[in-house]
Amino acid sequence: MNHRVVVTGMGCISPLGADCREAEAALREARDCVTPVTAFDVSGCKCQSAGQVSDDWLARSAEIIRPARRWDRASQMMLLATAEALGGRADFQPDAAIIATTSGGMTCGEKFYRALESGRPLPRHAAHWVREYLPQQPVLAAMGTLGLADRL
């Protein structure tokens, strides 16, 4: 039995660009998107450059839902890519959504570990970092925000 699949939307945010169009253009131009790391302190690291998503691009996630400005980077990226895939249509309810990403849930665990390692008292909201540690958390946050939670 043959089944056909139709891709009706796609979203992307990466060091190559803030959306699919920009990322495709960067690939076609063979643009080097490796820059000095600015997202966190790398003074004690051997490598101090990498591909990183611009904070300016991530700030657009708050245009979709204001609390997203407090979300971790991976969740903001997931929200932006999922919103792009839906084409800005809140009424669009796909039968299936395929998420291909590194997901970035590890950043929350890393924050918790670094806070513990510092020897300072943990912030009141530190338990939130552990709860958000699940690798699928950025996907759950984006899909819930965009009304797709019942598709999980």
CSV table of C-alpha atoms in Angstrom, one decimal:
chain,number,residue,atom,x,y,z
A,1,MET,CA,0.0,0.0,0.0
A,2,ASN,CA,1.4,3.4,-1.0
A,3,HIS,CA,0.8,6.5,1.0
A,4,ARG,CA,1.7,10.0,-0.1
A,5,VAL,CA,2.9,12.6,2.2
A,6,VAL,CA,2.6,16.3,1.6
A,7,VAL,CA,4.8,18.8,3.5
A,8,THR,CA,2.6,21.8,4.2
A,9,GLY,CA,5.0,23.8,6.3
A,10,MET,CA,8.6,24.0,7.4
A,11,GLY,CA,10.3,26.2,10.0
A,12,CYS,CA,14.0,26.8,10.8
A,13,ILE,CA,16.1,28.9,12.9
A,14,SER,CA,19.8,28.3,13.0
A,15,PRO,CA,23.1,30.2,12.8
A,16,LEU,CA,22.5,30.3,9.0
A,17,GLY,CA,19.4,32.4,9.4
A,18,ALA,CA,16.3,33.4,11.3
A,19,ASP,CA,14.0,31.5,9.0
A,20,CYS,CA,14.0,28.9,6.2
A,21,ARG,CA,14.5,31.5,3.5
A,22,GLU,CA,17.6,33.1,5.1
A,23,ALA,CA,19.1,29.7,6.0
A,24,GLU,CA,18.6,28.5,2.4
A,25,ALA,CA,20.3,31.6,1.0
A,26,ALA,CA,23.2,31.2,3.4
A,27,LEU,CA,23.7,27.6,2.3
A,28,ARG,CA,23.5,28.5,-1.4
A,29,GLU,CA,26.1,31.2,-0.8
A,30,ALA,CA,28.3,28.9,1.3
A,31,ARG,CA,28.3,31.6,4.0
A,32,ASP,CA,30.4,30.9,7.0
A,33,CYS,CA,28.2,31.5,10.1
A,34,VAL,CA,30.8,30.7,12.7
A,35,THR,CA,31.5,33.7,15.0
A,36,PRO,CA,33.0,34.4,18.4
A,37,VAL,CA,30.7,32.9,21.1
A,38,THR,CA,28.8,35.7,22.9
A,39,ALA,CA,25.9,33.7,24.5
A,40,PHE,CA,28.1,32.6,27.5
A,41,ASP,CA,31.6,33.0,28.9
A,42,VAL,CA,34.1,31.0,27.0
A,43,SER,CA,37.3,32.5,28.5
A,44,GLY,CA,38.3,29.2,30.0
A,45,CYS,CA,37.5,27.2,26.9
A,46,LYS,CA,39.9,26.0,24.1
A,47,CYS,CA,37.4,26.8,21.4
A,48,GLN,CA,35.9,30.3,21.5
A,49,SER,CA,33.9,30.4,18.2
A,50,ALA,CA,30.9,28.5,17.0
A,51,GLY,CA,27.7,28.8,15.1
A,52,GLN,CA,25.1,30.5,17.3
A,53,VAL,CA,21.6,31.9,16.9
A,54,SER,CA,21.4,35.7,17.4
A,55,ASP,CA,19.7,37.0,20.5
A,56,ASP,CA,18.0,39.5,18.3
A,57,TRP,CA,16.3,36.7,16.4
A,58,LEU,CA,15.3,35.0,19.6
A,59,ALA,CA,13.7,38.2,20.9
A,60,ARG,CA,11.0,37.7,18.2
A,61,SER,CA,9.6,34.8,20.3
A,62,ALA,CA,8.1,37.3,22.7
A,63,GLU,CA,6.0,38.6,19.8
A,64,ILE,CA,4.2,35.2,19.7
A,65,ILE,CA,3.8,34.9,23.5
A,66,ARG,CA,5.2,37.4,25.9
A,67,PRO,CA,6.4,34.9,28.6
A,68,ALA,CA,8.7,33.4,25.9
A,69,ARG,CA,11.2,36.1,26.6
A,70,ARG,CA,12.0,34.2,29.9
A,71,TRP,CA,12.2,30.8,28.2
A,72,ASP,CA,15.5,29.2,27.5
A,73,ARG,CA,17.2,29.6,24.1
A,74,ALA,CA,16.2,26.1,22.8
A,75,SER,CA,12.5,26.7,23.7
A,76,GLN,CA,12.5,30.1,22.0
A,77,MET,CA,14.1,28.6,18.8
A,78,MET,CA,11.5,25.8,18.8
A,79,LEU,CA,8.6,28.3,19.1
A,80,LEU,CA,9.9,30.4,16.3
A,81,ALA,CA,10.5,27.4,13.9
A,82,THR,CA,7.1,25.8,14.8
A,83,ALA,CA,5.3,29.2,14.2
A,84,GLU,CA,7.1,29.5,10.8
A,85,ALA,CA,6.0,26.0,9.9
A,86,LEU,CA,2.4,26.9,10.6
A,87,GLY,CA,2.8,29.9,8.4
A,88,GLY,CA,1.3,32.2,11.0
A,89,ARG,CA,-2.1,30.5,10.7
A,90,ALA,CA,-3.5,29.9,14.2
A,91,ASP,CA,-6.4,27.9,12.7
A,92,PHE,CA,-4.0,25.4,10.9
A,93,GLN,CA,-4.1,22.0,12.7
A,94,PRO,CA,-1.8,19.5,11.0
A,95,ASP,CA,-2.5,15.8,11.3
A,96,ALA,CA,1.2,15.2,12.3
A,97,ALA,CA,4.2,17.3,13.2
A,98,ILE,CA,7.7,16.0,12.7
A,99,ILE,CA,10.3,17.8,14.9
A,100,ALA,CA,13.9,17.4,13.9
A,101,THR,CA,16.2,19.1,16.3
A,102,THR,CA,18.8,18.7,19.0
A,103,SER,CA,16.0,20.2,21.1
A,104,GLY,CA,18.5,21.7,23.6
A,105,GLY,CA,16.8,20.5,26.8
A,106,MET,CA,20.2,20.0,28.2
A,107,THR,CA,20.7,23.8,28.8
A,108,CYS,CA,18.4,23.7,31.8
A,109,GLY,CA,20.3,20.9,33.4
A,110,GLU,CA,23.6,22.7,32.7
A,111,LYS,CA,22.2,25.9,34.5
A,112,PHE,CA,21.3,23.8,37.5
A,113,TYR,CA,24.7,22.1,37.6
A,114,ARG,CA,26.6,25.4,37.3
A,115,ALA,CA,24.5,26.9,40.1
A,116,LEU,CA,25.3,24.0,42.3
A,117,GLU,CA,29.0,24.1,41.4
A,118,SER,CA,29.2,27.8,42.3
A,119,GLY,CA,28.6,27.1,46.0
A,120,ARG,CA,26.2,30.0,46.2
A,121,PRO,CA,22.6,29.4,47.4
A,122,LEU,CA,20.3,28.2,44.6
A,123,PRO,CA,17.8,30.7,43.3
A,124,ARG,CA,14.1,30.2,44.3
A,125,HIS,CA,13.3,29.1,40.7
A,126,ALA,CA,16.1,26.4,40.5
A,127,ALA,CA,13.6,23.6,40.7
A,128,HIS,CA,12.1,24.9,37.4
A,129,TRP,CA,15.4,24.1,35.7
A,130,VAL,CA,15.2,20.4,36.7
A,131,ARG,CA,11.5,20.2,35.6
A,132,GLU,CA,12.5,21.7,32.2
A,133,TYR,CA,15.4,19.4,31.8
A,134,LEU,CA,13.4,16.9,29.7
A,135,PRO,CA,14.8,16.9,26.2
A,136,GLN,CA,11.4,17.2,24.7
A,137,GLN,CA,10.4,20.3,26.8
A,138,PRO,CA,11.1,22.9,24.1
A,139,VAL,CA,8.8,20.9,21.7
A,140,LEU,CA,6.1,20.6,24.4
A,141,ALA,CA,6.3,24.4,25.1
A,142,ALA,CA,6.0,25.4,21.5
A,143,MET,CA,3.2,23.0,20.6
A,144,GLY,CA,1.2,23.9,23.7
A,145,THR,CA,1.6,27.7,23.0
A,146,LEU,CA,0.6,27.3,19.4
A,147,GLY,CA,-2.5,25.1,20.2
A,148,LEU,CA,-1.1,21.8,19.0
A,149,ALA,CA,-0.8,20.0,22.4
A,150,ASP,CA,-3.6,17.6,21.4
A,151,ARG,CA,-1.5,16.5,18.5
A,152,LEU,CA,1.2,15.0,20.8
